[in-house]
Amino acid sequence: MQAPETLRLVGLTLPANSLVLRDHMRPPERRTENYQQTYDRTTLFYDIVRRPERGDLLITAPPLMNLRPVLTEGLRDAQDAPLRLRIRDFDKYAQIRVAGMHDRLTFHGPSEVTEILPRTDDAPPFSALNCAVTMNRNNPLLWVQTWALHHVRQHRLEGVLIFDNGSTDYTPEDLAGALAQVPGLKSICVASAPYPYGTTDKVLKGETRPNFLQPAMLNLARGSFLRQARAVLNCDIDELVLSRDGTSVFDRAASKPWGAARLPVYWADPAPGTQGPSPQWAHRWRNPTRTRTPRKWCVAPRGLLSKMGWYVHHVGGEAFKLNRESTAHEIVHCRACSTGWHPFKARHKANGDLREDPELKSLMDDLERQVKELGFAQ
C-alpha cells in the first residue's frame, strides 16, 4: 500500500465583515435559525489545484451568484494580469478552469490582497482502483475502519478518499492512520475541508437546499482526485452496500454502457431499546415496512453519466432515473450509527415495530467477527 496522504484544500474565504458577501437564497421570512447559523456567505472557493495532464488549474466553489465578479475581477496571475477563465455554474456548486499552469496567483479582494499557492495534482494514487468517497466529521475511528473493511471484503474496495469537515476528536493523520490498518486498501487520502456544511432544515417545494459543500466535494473528486479511478462508490460511514449474489458493486458500475449503478437504500436499526449511537454491526433489525431513504450510486468516472456531474443522490441529472435500480446490491442505512453532527439528524431513538432480519444478522455477525479478529480499537 502507498503511504496514506493527508492534505488541506487550498480555498479562500472572505472576512465576515467583507463589503460583499454571498446573497441569501431565501427571503427573510424563510431564514430559520438553522439557516442563519449555517448558510455559507463567505466561502469564495473551496480549492484550487494544478492539473499537469490538462495544463490548467481547477477551482471548485460554492455557487458564485453575486460573488462572480468578485472572483473574476479579483483573481490575477503572479504578474497581476487577468486570467482566462472558463466557468461552469450548477445549482449547488461552480467549477472554473484557469488556462495555464500557474504556481502562484493573487486575489484582489474588497479589502485586501491575498497570495494563493495552488496545490498540485500529481500522478493520481487512485488510478484504475475501486474507490469510495465520503465526508466525515468526528465519526469514531472504529466506525470508519468498519465501513472500509466491509467494502473491501464484500466488493474489493481498494482506495478511500475522505473529505474531513473539521473533525475535532482526532487529526487527519489519525484518520488516515486508522484506515491504513484495514487490510486490502491500496491508497488512502484524507483531505481537510473545514468549510460550512450548509443548512439541514426542511426545504419547501421549489426551494434549493443550500448545502453546497458535499456536492462541490464530490465534483472536486470527479475532476481531480478520482478522475482516473476504475469506479467510485458514494456512500456515508453509516451506509454499507450488501451484495446478494457475491458480485462487486464496482464491477456492476464499470460494466454498464452508461457507467453507473443506481443503489436503493433502506433503514436498518439496532435492537429495540438501544440507547445512543451504535456501530454498524449492531444494525440487524428492520421495520417490516422497509422504509427507504434517498438512493446512492457507484459510477465509472469516465462513463457517460459521470460527465454530467456527481450529486449526493444521483449522477447525470434526470438521465439517472432511466438507470434501473440494482437488485443484487442494496445499501443498509444504519440509523444509530450517527454522531448527530447534522443538527436535525439525532436518529438513535425507538423506531416502531422492529424485527430481526436474517439477512442482516448474517451480514453483521460476519462483520463484527472480522473487526474483532483484526483487533481494531473499540
mmCIF file of C-alpha atoms in Angstrom:
data_model
loop_
_atom_site.group_PDB
_atom_site.id
_atom_site.type_symbol
_atom_site.label_atom_id
_atom_site.label_comp_id
_atom_site.label_asym_id
_atom_site.label_seq_id
_atom_site.Cartn_x
_atom_site.Cartn_y
_atom_site.Cartn_z
ATOM 1 C CA MET A 1 0.000 0.000 0.000
ATOM 2 C CA GLN A 2 1.132 3.532 -0.714
ATOM 3 C CA ALA A 3 1.738 5.742 2.314
ATOM 4 C CA PRO A 4 -1.544 7.401 3.373
ATOM 5 C CA GLU A 5 -1.803 11.006 2.230
ATOM 6 C CA THR A 6 -3.243 13.956 4.126
ATOM 7 C CA LEU A 7 -3.657 17.434 2.723
ATOM 8 C CA ARG A 8 -5.575 20.644 3.212
ATOM 9 C CA LEU A 9 -7.608 22.073 0.377
ATOM 10 C CA VAL A 10 -6.478 25.475 -0.871
ATOM 11 C CA GLY A 11 -9.548 27.673 -0.526
ATOM 12 C CA LEU A 12 -10.363 31.316 0.027
ATOM 13 C CA THR A 13 -12.862 32.754 2.494
ATOM 14 C CA LEU A 14 -13.968 36.368 2.626
ATOM 15 C CA PRO A 15 -13.907 38.140 6.012
ATOM 16 C CA ALA A 16 -17.249 38.048 7.822
ATOM 17 C CA ASN A 17 -17.275 41.855 7.700
ATOM 18 C CA SER A 18 -16.487 41.997 3.971
ATOM 19 C CA LEU A 19 -18.214 44.713 1.994
ATOM 20 C CA VAL A 20 -19.584 41.979 -0.272
ATOM 21 C CA LEU A 21 -20.964 38.605 0.885
ATOM 22 C CA ARG A 22 -22.909 35.865 -0.889
ATOM 23 C CA ASP A 23 -26.549 36.849 -1.320
ATOM 24 C CA HIS A 24 -29.166 34.927 0.621
ATOM 25 C CA MET A 25 -31.067 32.161 -1.148
ATOM 26 C CA ARG A 26 -34.215 32.601 0.943
ATOM 27 C CA PRO A 27 -36.496 35.531 1.662
ATOM 28 C CA PRO A 28 -36.337 36.926 5.223
ATOM 29 C CA GLU A 29 -39.405 35.002 6.406
ATOM 30 C CA ARG A 30 -37.729 31.675 5.464
ATOM 31 C CA ARG A 31 -34.405 32.322 7.190
ATOM 32 C CA THR A 32 -34.730 29.862 10.059
ATOM 33 C CA GLU A 33 -32.316 29.719 12.978
ATOM 34 C CA ASN A 34 -30.538 26.775 11.348
ATOM 35 C CA TYR A 35 -30.291 28.686 8.074
ATOM 36 C CA GLN A 36 -28.905 31.800 9.786
ATOM 37 C CA GLN A 37 -26.245 29.750 11.584
ATOM 38 C CA THR A 38 -25.134 27.548 8.713
ATOM 39 C CA TYR A 39 -25.702 29.327 5.399
ATOM 40 C CA ASP A 40 -22.305 29.977 3.787
ATOM 41 C CA ARG A 41 -21.997 33.628 2.763
ATOM 42 C CA THR A 42 -18.203 33.881 2.962
ATOM 43 C CA THR A 43 -16.508 30.992 1.100
ATOM 44 C CA LEU A 44 -15.376 32.232 -2.304
ATOM 45 C CA PHE A 45 -13.894 28.884 -3.331
ATOM 46 C CA TYR A 46 -13.023 25.590 -1.665
ATOM 47 C CA ASP A 47 -9.961 24.502 -3.604
ATOM 48 C CA ILE A 48 -7.620 25.371 -6.442
ATOM 49 C CA VAL A 49 -5.445 22.650 -7.939
ATOM 50 C CA ARG A 50 -2.889 22.480 -10.732
ATOM 51 C CA ARG A 51 -3.581 19.635 -13.188
ATOM 52 C CA PRO A 52 -0.393 18.939 -15.175
ATOM 53 C CA GLU A 53 -2.009 16.456 -17.556
ATOM 54 C CA ARG A 54 -4.527 19.114 -18.655
ATOM 55 C CA GLY A 55 -2.279 22.145 -18.366
ATOM 56 C CA ASP A 56 -4.779 24.097 -16.274
ATOM 57 C CA LEU A 57 -5.992 24.960 -12.797
ATOM 58 C CA LEU A 58 -9.321 23.717 -11.464
ATOM 59 C CA ILE A 59 -11.212 25.882 -8.968
ATOM 60 C CA THR A 60 -14.150 24.337 -7.112
ATOM 61 C CA ALA A 61 -16.525 26.746 -5.387
ATOM 62 C CA PRO A 62 -19.994 27.208 -3.939
ATOM 63 C CA PRO A 63 -22.480 28.853 -6.326
ATOM 64 C CA LEU A 64 -20.872 32.148 -7.283
ATOM 65 C CA MET A 65 -24.108 34.132 -7.502
ATOM 66 C CA ASN A 66 -23.364 37.813 -6.811
ATOM 67 C CA LEU A 67 -19.731 36.920 -5.975
ATOM 68 C CA ARG A 68 -18.976 36.055 -9.602
ATOM 69 C CA PRO A 69 -17.435 39.475 -10.419
ATOM 70 C CA VAL A 70 -15.566 39.420 -7.102
ATOM 71 C CA LEU A 71 -13.806 36.256 -8.268
ATOM 72 C CA THR A 72 -13.390 37.017 -11.960
ATOM 73 C CA GLU A 73 -12.125 40.557 -11.441
ATOM 74 C CA GLY A 74 -10.121 39.887 -8.291
ATOM 75 C CA LEU A 75 -8.148 36.794 -9.325
ATOM 76 C CA ARG A 76 -4.876 37.640 -11.105
ATOM 77 C CA ASP A 77 -1.674 35.877 -12.079
ATOM 78 C CA ALA A 78 1.697 36.498 -10.411
ATOM 79 C CA GLN A 79 2.313 39.479 -12.718
ATOM 80 C CA ASP A 80 -1.073 40.980 -11.781
ATOM 81 C CA ALA A 81 -2.559 40.203 -15.196
ATOM 82 C CA PRO A 82 -6.130 38.942 -15.704
ATOM 83 C CA LEU A 83 -6.695 35.212 -16.111
ATOM 84 C CA ARG A 84 -8.506 33.259 -18.825
ATOM 85 C CA LEU A 85 -11.396 31.609 -17.004
ATOM 86 C CA ARG A 86 -13.976 29.084 -18.145
ATOM 87 C CA ILE A 87 -16.832 28.965 -15.627
ATOM 88 C CA ARG A 88 -19.482 26.260 -15.307
ATOM 89 C CA ASP A 89 -22.336 27.105 -12.942
ATOM 90 C CA PHE A 90 -24.539 24.482 -11.305
ATOM 91 C CA ASP A 91 -27.291 24.786 -8.724
ATOM 92 C CA LYS A 92 -25.074 23.858 -5.745
ATOM 93 C CA TYR A 93 -21.510 24.437 -6.931
ATOM 94 C CA ALA A 94 -19.365 26.024 -9.604
ATOM 95 C CA GLN A 95 -16.169 24.869 -11.284
ATOM 96 C CA ILE A 96 -13.739 27.187 -13.040
ATOM 97 C CA ARG A 97 -10.908 26.172 -15.336
ATOM 98 C CA VAL A 98 -7.978 28.570 -15.446
ATOM 99 C CA ALA A 99 -5.830 28.320 -18.562
ATOM 100 C CA GLY A 100 -2.142 27.755 -17.845
ATOM 101 C CA MET A 101 -0.099 26.068 -15.119
ATOM 102 C CA HIS A 102 0.246 28.977 -12.695
ATOM 103 C CA ASP A 103 2.061 28.182 -9.457
ATOM 104 C CA ARG A 104 1.146 31.472 -7.802
ATOM 105 C CA LEU A 105 -1.902 33.748 -8.029
ATOM 106 C CA THR A 106 -3.090 36.864 -6.253
ATOM 107 C CA PHE A 107 -6.588 37.767 -5.236
ATOM 108 C CA HIS A 108 -7.525 41.430 -5.016
ATOM 109 C CA GLY A 109 -10.475 41.360 -2.657
ATOM 110 C CA PRO A 110 -12.798 44.072 -1.413
ATOM 111 C CA SER A 111 -10.411 44.969 1.407
ATOM 112 C CA GLU A 112 -7.051 43.185 0.897
ATOM 113 C CA VAL A 113 -4.715 41.365 -1.490
ATOM 114 C CA THR A 114 -4.112 37.658 -0.811
ATOM 115 C CA GLU A 115 -1.434 35.372 -2.252
ATOM 116 C CA ILE A 116 -2.697 31.949 -3.408
ATOM 117 C CA LEU A 117 -0.448 28.924 -3.933
ATOM 118 C CA PRO A 118 -2.440 26.222 -5.751
ATOM 119 C CA ARG A 119 -1.777 22.653 -4.713
ATOM 120 C CA THR A 120 -0.536 20.270 -7.413
ATOM 121 C CA ASP A 121 -2.398 17.158 -8.505
ATOM 122 C CA ASP A 122 0.458 14.810 -9.359
ATOM 123 C CA ALA A 123 0.068 11.276 -10.706
ATOM 124 C CA PRO A 124 -3.217 10.208 -9.121
ATOM 125 C CA PRO A 125 -2.759 7.469 -6.488
ATOM 126 C CA PHE A 126 -6.276 6.157 -7.248
ATOM 127 C CA SER A 127 -5.669 5.338 -10.919
ATOM 128 C CA ALA A 128 -7.542 2.167 -12.024
ATOM 129 C CA LEU A 129 -8.683 1.386 -8.449
ATOM 130 C CA ASN A 130 -12.113 0.666 -6.976
ATOM 131 C CA CYS A 131 -12.641 3.682 -4.711
ATOM 132 C CA ALA A 132 -15.074 5.107 -2.173
ATOM 133 C CA VAL A 133 -15.593 8.784 -1.410
ATOM 134 C CA THR A 134 -17.327 10.231 1.628
ATOM 135 C CA MET A 135 -17.418 13.151 4.050
ATOM 136 C CA ASN A 136 -16.618 12.773 7.726
ATOM 137 C CA ARG A 137 -16.767 14.727 10.916
ATOM 138 C CA ASN A 138 -15.919 13.091 14.248
ATOM 139 C CA ASN A 139 -17.236 9.660 13.344
ATOM 140 C CA PRO A 140 -15.472 7.213 15.687
ATOM 141 C CA LEU A 141 -12.391 5.787 14.004
ATOM 142 C CA LEU A 142 -13.715 2.271 14.640
ATOM 143 C CA TRP A 143 -16.793 3.068 12.556
ATOM 144 C CA VAL A 144 -14.643 4.385 9.714
ATOM 145 C CA GLN A 145 -12.485 1.257 9.793
ATOM 146 C CA THR A 146 -15.577 -0.980 9.899
ATOM 147 C CA TRP A 147 -17.094 0.838 6.909
ATOM 148 C CA ALA A 148 -13.923 0.417 4.865
ATOM 149 C CA LEU A 149 -13.390 -3.214 5.926
ATOM 150 C CA HIS A 150 -16.903 -4.206 4.889
ATOM 151 C CA HIS A 151 -16.472 -2.780 1.391
ATOM 152 C CA VAL A 152 -13.022 -4.353 0.997
ATOM 153 C CA ARG A 153 -14.378 -7.789 1.930
ATOM 154 C CA GLN A 154 -17.696 -7.562 0.062
ATOM 155 C CA HIS A 155 -16.765 -5.502 -3.002
ATOM 156 C CA ARG A 156 -12.951 -5.379 -3.336
ATOM 157 C CA LEU A 157 -12.644 -1.723 -2.362
ATOM 158 C CA GLU A 158 -9.067 -0.541 -2.930
ATOM 159 C CA GLY A 159 -8.956 3.242 -2.398
ATOM 160 C CA VAL A 160 -10.593 5.655 0.047
ATOM 161 C CA LEU A 161 -10.928 9.433 -0.286
ATOM 162 C CA ILE A 162 -12.371 11.203 2.757
ATOM 163 C CA PHE A 163 -13.145 14.900 2.926
ATOM 164 C CA ASP A 164 -12.863 15.689 6.624
ATOM 165 C CA ASN A 165 -15.210 18.519 7.572
ATOM 166 C CA GLY A 166 -13.386 19.901 10.613
ATOM 167 C CA SER A 167 -13.175 16.908 12.963
ATOM 168 C CA THR A 168 -12.129 17.872 16.486
ATOM 169 C CA ASP A 169 -11.868 14.403 18.070
ATOM 170 C CA TYR A 170 -8.780 13.466 16.044
ATOM 171 C CA THR A 171 -6.457 14.793 13.337
ATOM 172 C CA PRO A 172 -6.474 13.973 9.609
ATOM 173 C CA GLU A 173 -3.301 11.988 10.264
ATOM 174 C CA ASP A 174 -5.114 9.925 12.920
ATOM 175 C CA LEU A 175 -7.916 9.219 10.465
ATOM 176 C CA ALA A 176 -5.541 8.207 7.676
ATOM 177 C CA GLY A 177 -3.586 6.028 10.101
ATOM 178 C CA ALA A 178 -6.729 4.220 11.210
ATOM 179 C CA LEU A 179 -7.649 3.456 7.597
ATOM 180 C CA ALA A 180 -4.123 2.190 6.945
ATOM 181 C CA GLN A 181 -4.859 -0.661 9.383
ATOM 182 C CA VAL A 182 -7.591 -2.017 7.085
ATOM 183 C CA PRO A 183 -6.118 -4.886 5.046
ATOM 184 C CA GLY A 184 -6.756 -4.690 1.325
ATOM 185 C CA LEU A 185 -6.655 -0.917 0.918
ATOM 186 C CA LYS A 186 -4.027 0.278 -1.542
ATOM 187 C CA SER A 187 -4.480 4.059 -1.464
ATOM 188 C CA ILE A 188 -5.814 6.463 1.184
ATOM 189 C CA CYS A 189 -6.234 10.235 1.131
ATOM 190 C CA VAL A 190 -7.774 12.462 3.793
ATOM 191 C CA ALA A 191 -8.410 15.979 2.515
ATOM 192 C CA SER A 192 -9.176 18.580 5.150
ATOM 193 C CA ALA A 193 -12.227 20.633 4.114
ATOM 194 C CA PRO A 194 -13.155 22.779 7.142
ATOM 195 C CA TYR A 195 -15.865 24.803 5.415
ATOM 196 C CA PRO A 196 -19.510 25.336 6.408
ATOM 197 C CA TYR A 197 -21.517 22.226 5.553
ATOM 198 C CA GLY A 198 -24.700 24.185 4.918
ATOM 199 C CA THR A 199 -28.268 24.001 6.097
ATOM 200 C CA THR A 200 -30.074 20.794 7.030
ATOM 201 C CA ASP A 201 -33.511 22.182 7.866
ATOM 202 C CA LYS A 202 -36.683 21.494 5.908
ATOM 203 C CA VAL A 203 -36.984 22.923 2.418
ATOM 204 C CA LEU A 204 -40.236 23.979 0.805
ATOM 205 C CA LYS A 205 -41.365 22.961 -2.655
ATOM 206 C CA GLY A 206 -39.375 24.831 -5.262
ATOM 207 C CA GLU A 207 -36.515 25.698 -2.905
ATOM 208 C CA THR A 208 -32.926 24.514 -3.327
ATOM 209 C CA ARG A 209 -31.369 23.287 -0.112
ATOM 210 C CA PRO A 210 -28.281 25.486 0.369
ATOM 211 C CA ASN A 211 -25.875 22.753 1.440
ATOM 212 C CA PHE A 212 -23.132 23.422 -1.075
ATOM 213 C CA LEU A 213 -20.113 21.641 0.378
ATOM 214 C CA GLN A 214 -20.860 17.968 -0.279
ATOM 215 C CA PRO A 215 -21.874 18.315 -3.956
ATOM 216 C CA ALA A 216 -18.846 20.516 -4.515
ATOM 217 C CA MET A 217 -16.502 17.973 -2.901
ATOM 218 C CA LEU A 218 -17.950 15.147 -4.997
ATOM 219 C CA ASN A 219 -17.229 17.099 -8.168
ATOM 220 C CA LEU A 220 -13.781 18.066 -6.942
ATOM 221 C CA ALA A 221 -13.180 14.321 -6.572
ATOM 222 C CA ARG A 222 -14.538 13.797 -10.095
ATOM 223 C CA GLY A 223 -12.273 16.460 -11.596
ATOM 224 C CA SER A 224 -9.149 15.813 -9.550
ATOM 225 C CA PHE A 225 -8.559 13.024 -7.033
ATOM 226 C CA LEU A 226 -10.657 10.227 -8.568
ATOM 227 C CA ARG A 227 -10.803 11.143 -12.235
ATOM 228 C CA GLN A 228 -8.719 8.082 -13.204
ATOM 229 C CA ALA A 229 -10.312 5.613 -10.778
ATOM 230 C CA ARG A 230 -11.904 2.476 -12.203
ATOM 231 C CA ALA A 231 -15.161 3.011 -10.309
ATOM 232 C CA VAL A 232 -16.276 5.211 -7.385
ATOM 233 C CA LEU A 233 -18.821 4.444 -4.663
ATOM 234 C CA ASN A 234 -20.531 7.341 -2.907
ATOM 235 C CA CYS A 235 -21.809 6.237 0.498
ATOM 236 C CA ASP A 236 -21.550 7.576 4.033
ATOM 237 C CA ILE A 237 -19.917 5.960 7.053
ATOM 238 C CA ASP A 238 -23.365 4.833 8.262
ATOM 239 C CA GLU A 239 -24.081 3.067 4.950
ATOM 240 C CA LEU A 240 -22.961 -0.424 3.923
ATOM 241 C CA VAL A 241 -23.510 -1.911 0.459
ATOM 242 C CA LEU A 242 -24.604 -5.527 0.703
ATOM 243 C CA SER A 243 -24.167 -7.971 -2.173
ATOM 244 C CA ARG A 244 -26.850 -10.634 -2.563
ATOM 245 C CA ASP A 245 -25.099 -12.602 -5.302
ATOM 246 C CA GLY A 246 -21.441 -12.175 -4.353
ATOM 247 C CA THR A 247 -20.724 -9.646 -7.103
ATOM 248 C CA SER A 248 -18.975 -6.324 -6.617
ATOM 249 C CA VAL A 249 -20.869 -3.058 -6.982
ATOM 250 C CA PHE A 250 -17.752 -1.650 -8.651
ATOM 251 C CA ASP A 251 -17.911 -4.332 -11.334
ATOM 252 C CA ARG A 252 -21.566 -3.505 -11.944
ATOM 253 C CA ALA A 253 -20.852 0.206 -12.455
ATOM 254 C CA ALA A 254 -17.805 -0.410 -14.648
ATOM 255 C CA SER A 255 -19.668 -2.898 -16.857
ATOM 256 C CA LYS A 256 -22.617 -0.650 -17.726
ATOM 257 C CA PRO A 257 -22.548 1.314 -21.018
ATOM 258 C CA TRP A 258 -23.562 4.473 -19.122
ATOM 259 C CA GLY A 259 -21.102 3.699 -16.330
ATOM 260 C CA ALA A 260 -23.328 3.864 -13.257
ATOM 261 C CA ALA A 261 -25.129 1.664 -10.741
ATOM 262 C CA ARG A 262 -28.238 3.029 -9.017
ATOM 263 C CA LEU A 263 -28.464 1.723 -5.455
ATOM 264 C CA PRO A 264 -31.621 1.534 -3.317
ATOM 265 C CA VAL A 265 -31.195 2.483 0.349
ATOM 266 C CA TYR A 266 -33.177 1.079 3.285
ATOM 267 C CA TRP A 267 -33.048 1.838 7.002
ATOM 268 C CA ALA A 268 -31.742 -0.710 9.499
ATOM 269 C CA ASP A 269 -31.881 -0.418 13.300
ATOM 270 C CA PRO A 270 -30.127 -1.782 16.357
ATOM 271 C CA ALA A 271 -32.085 -3.923 18.802
ATOM 272 C CA PRO A 272 -35.192 -2.382 20.376
ATOM 273 C CA GLY A 273 -34.330 -0.390 23.477
ATOM 274 C CA THR A 274 -30.825 0.543 22.282
ATOM 275 C CA GLN A 275 -29.771 3.924 23.639
ATOM 276 C CA GLY A 276 -27.326 6.220 21.899
ATOM 277 C CA PRO A 277 -25.033 5.746 18.896
ATOM 278 C CA SER A 278 -24.170 2.189 17.830
ATOM 279 C CA PRO A 279 -21.636 0.660 15.394
ATOM 280 C CA GLN A 280 -22.716 -0.673 12.042
ATOM 281 C CA TRP A 281 -22.748 -4.324 13.082
ATOM 282 C CA ALA A 282 -25.433 -3.650 15.712
ATOM 283 C CA HIS A 283 -27.935 -2.949 12.934
ATOM 284 C CA ARG A 284 -29.625 -6.326 12.494
ATOM 285 C CA TRP A 285 -33.230 -5.175 12.759
ATOM 286 C CA ARG A 286 -35.713 -3.727 10.288
ATOM 287 C CA ASN A 287 -39.196 -2.313 10.319
ATOM 288 C CA PRO A 288 -41.456 -4.668 8.299
ATOM 289 C CA THR A 289 -42.344 -1.754 6.012
ATOM 290 C CA ARG A 290 -38.649 -1.491 4.970
ATOM 291 C CA THR A 291 -38.522 2.297 4.966
ATOM 292 C CA ARG A 292 -36.412 3.805 2.202
ATOM 293 C CA THR A 293 -34.050 6.753 2.179
ATOM 294 C CA PRO A 294 -32.744 8.543 -0.954
ATOM 295 C CA ARG A 295 -30.750 6.364 -3.330
ATOM 296 C CA LYS A 296 -26.957 6.411 -3.719
ATOM 297 C CA TRP A 297 -24.664 5.369 -6.546
ATOM 298 C CA CYS A 298 -21.489 3.799 -7.852
ATOM 299 C CA VAL A 299 -20.054 5.245 -11.044
ATOM 300 C CA ALA A 300 -17.220 4.891 -13.540
ATOM 301 C CA PRO A 301 -15.593 8.365 -13.733
ATOM 302 C CA ARG A 302 -15.100 8.048 -17.477
ATOM 303 C CA GLY A 303 -18.672 6.865 -18.090
ATOM 304 C CA LEU A 304 -21.366 8.797 -19.899
ATOM 305 C CA LEU A 305 -23.420 9.849 -16.861
ATOM 306 C CA SER A 306 -20.337 10.917 -14.947
ATOM 307 C CA LYS A 307 -19.639 13.634 -17.485
ATOM 308 C CA MET A 308 -22.834 15.396 -16.375
ATOM 309 C CA GLY A 309 -21.807 15.777 -12.738
ATOM 310 C CA TRP A 310 -21.945 13.948 -9.405
ATOM 311 C CA TYR A 311 -24.536 14.780 -6.775
ATOM 312 C CA VAL A 312 -25.248 13.254 -3.387
ATOM 313 C CA HIS A 313 -28.154 11.111 -4.605
ATOM 314 C CA HIS A 314 -27.656 10.880 -8.360
ATOM 315 C CA VAL A 315 -25.221 11.307 -11.230
ATOM 316 C CA GLY A 316 -26.053 12.866 -14.553
ATOM 317 C CA GLY A 317 -29.311 14.568 -13.601
ATOM 318 C CA GLU A 318 -32.643 13.283 -14.908
ATOM 319 C CA ALA A 319 -30.945 10.651 -17.065
ATOM 320 C CA PHE A 320 -30.017 8.777 -13.876
ATOM 321 C CA LYS A 321 -33.701 7.875 -13.379
ATOM 322 C CA LEU A 322 -33.571 5.800 -16.559
ATOM 323 C CA ASN A 323 -30.942 3.597 -14.914
ATOM 324 C CA ARG A 324 -32.724 0.610 -13.360
ATOM 325 C CA GLU A 325 -32.013 0.044 -9.662
ATOM 326 C CA SER A 326 -29.743 -2.837 -8.780
ATOM 327 C CA THR A 327 -31.454 -5.824 -7.148
ATOM 328 C CA ALA A 328 -28.171 -7.553 -6.349
ATOM 329 C CA HIS A 329 -26.820 -4.585 -4.395
ATOM 330 C CA GLU A 330 -28.576 -2.574 -1.699
ATOM 331 C CA ILE A 331 -27.367 -0.034 0.842
ATOM 332 C CA VAL A 332 -28.052 -0.688 4.504
ATOM 333 C CA HIS A 333 -28.522 2.700 6.191
ATOM 334 C CA CYS A 334 -27.557 2.241 9.848
ATOM 335 C CA ARG A 335 -29.870 4.541 11.767
ATOM 336 C CA ALA A 336 -27.989 4.721 15.081
ATOM 337 C CA CYS A 337 -24.514 4.939 13.511
ATOM 338 C CA SER A 338 -24.579 8.714 13.791
ATOM 339 C CA THR A 339 -22.890 11.305 15.958
ATOM 340 C CA GLY A 340 -25.643 13.801 15.187
ATOM 341 C CA TRP A 341 -23.309 16.316 13.531
ATOM 342 C CA HIS A 342 -26.240 17.282 11.312
ATOM 343 C CA PRO A 343 -28.424 19.286 13.727
ATOM 344 C CA PHE A 344 -31.651 17.644 12.525
ATOM 345 C CA LYS A 345 -30.392 14.048 12.451
ATOM 346 C CA ALA A 346 -30.340 12.826 16.037
ATOM 347 C CA ARG A 347 -31.741 9.494 14.867
ATOM 348 C CA HIS A 348 -30.951 6.977 17.621
ATOM 349 C CA LYS A 349 -34.366 6.524 19.216
ATOM 350 C CA ALA A 350 -37.203 3.998 19.246
ATOM 351 C CA ASN A 351 -38.391 3.409 15.698
ATOM 352 C CA GLY A 352 -41.609 1.409 15.814
ATOM 353 C CA ASP A 353 -42.121 -2.290 15.232
ATOM 354 C CA LEU A 354 -38.689 -3.838 14.685
ATOM 355 C CA ARG A 355 -37.911 -7.426 13.755
ATOM 356 C CA GLU A 356 -34.536 -9.118 13.500
ATOM 357 C CA ASP A 357 -33.700 -9.602 9.829
ATOM 358 C CA PRO A 358 -31.951 -12.921 8.970
ATOM 359 C CA GLU A 359 -30.045 -11.387 6.055
ATOM 360 C CA LEU A 360 -28.755 -8.530 8.196
ATOM 361 C CA LYS A 361 -27.952 -10.824 11.109
ATOM 362 C CA SER A 362 -25.721 -12.986 8.913
ATOM 363 C CA LEU A 363 -24.016 -9.941 7.389
ATOM 364 C CA MET A 364 -23.440 -8.181 10.702
ATOM 365 C CA ASP A 365 -22.319 -11.326 12.553
ATOM 366 C CA ASP A 366 -19.549 -11.781 9.975
ATOM 367 C CA LEU A 367 -18.629 -8.084 10.084
ATOM 368 C CA GLU A 368 -18.397 -7.986 13.883
ATOM 369 C CA ARG A 369 -16.246 -11.136 13.888
ATOM 370 C CA GLN A 370 -13.886 -9.672 11.278
ATOM 371 C CA VAL A 371 -13.499 -6.407 13.189
ATOM 372 C CA LYS A 372 -12.676 -8.241 16.418
ATOM 373 C CA GLU A 373 -10.234 -10.591 14.691
ATOM 374 C CA LEU A 374 -8.314 -7.618 13.330
ATOM 375 C CA GLY A 375 -8.197 -6.018 16.779
ATOM 376 C CA PHE A 376 -9.442 -2.570 15.816
ATOM 377 C CA ALA A 377 -9.645 -0.328 18.905
ATOM 378 C CA GLN A 378 -13.104 -0.498 20.456
#
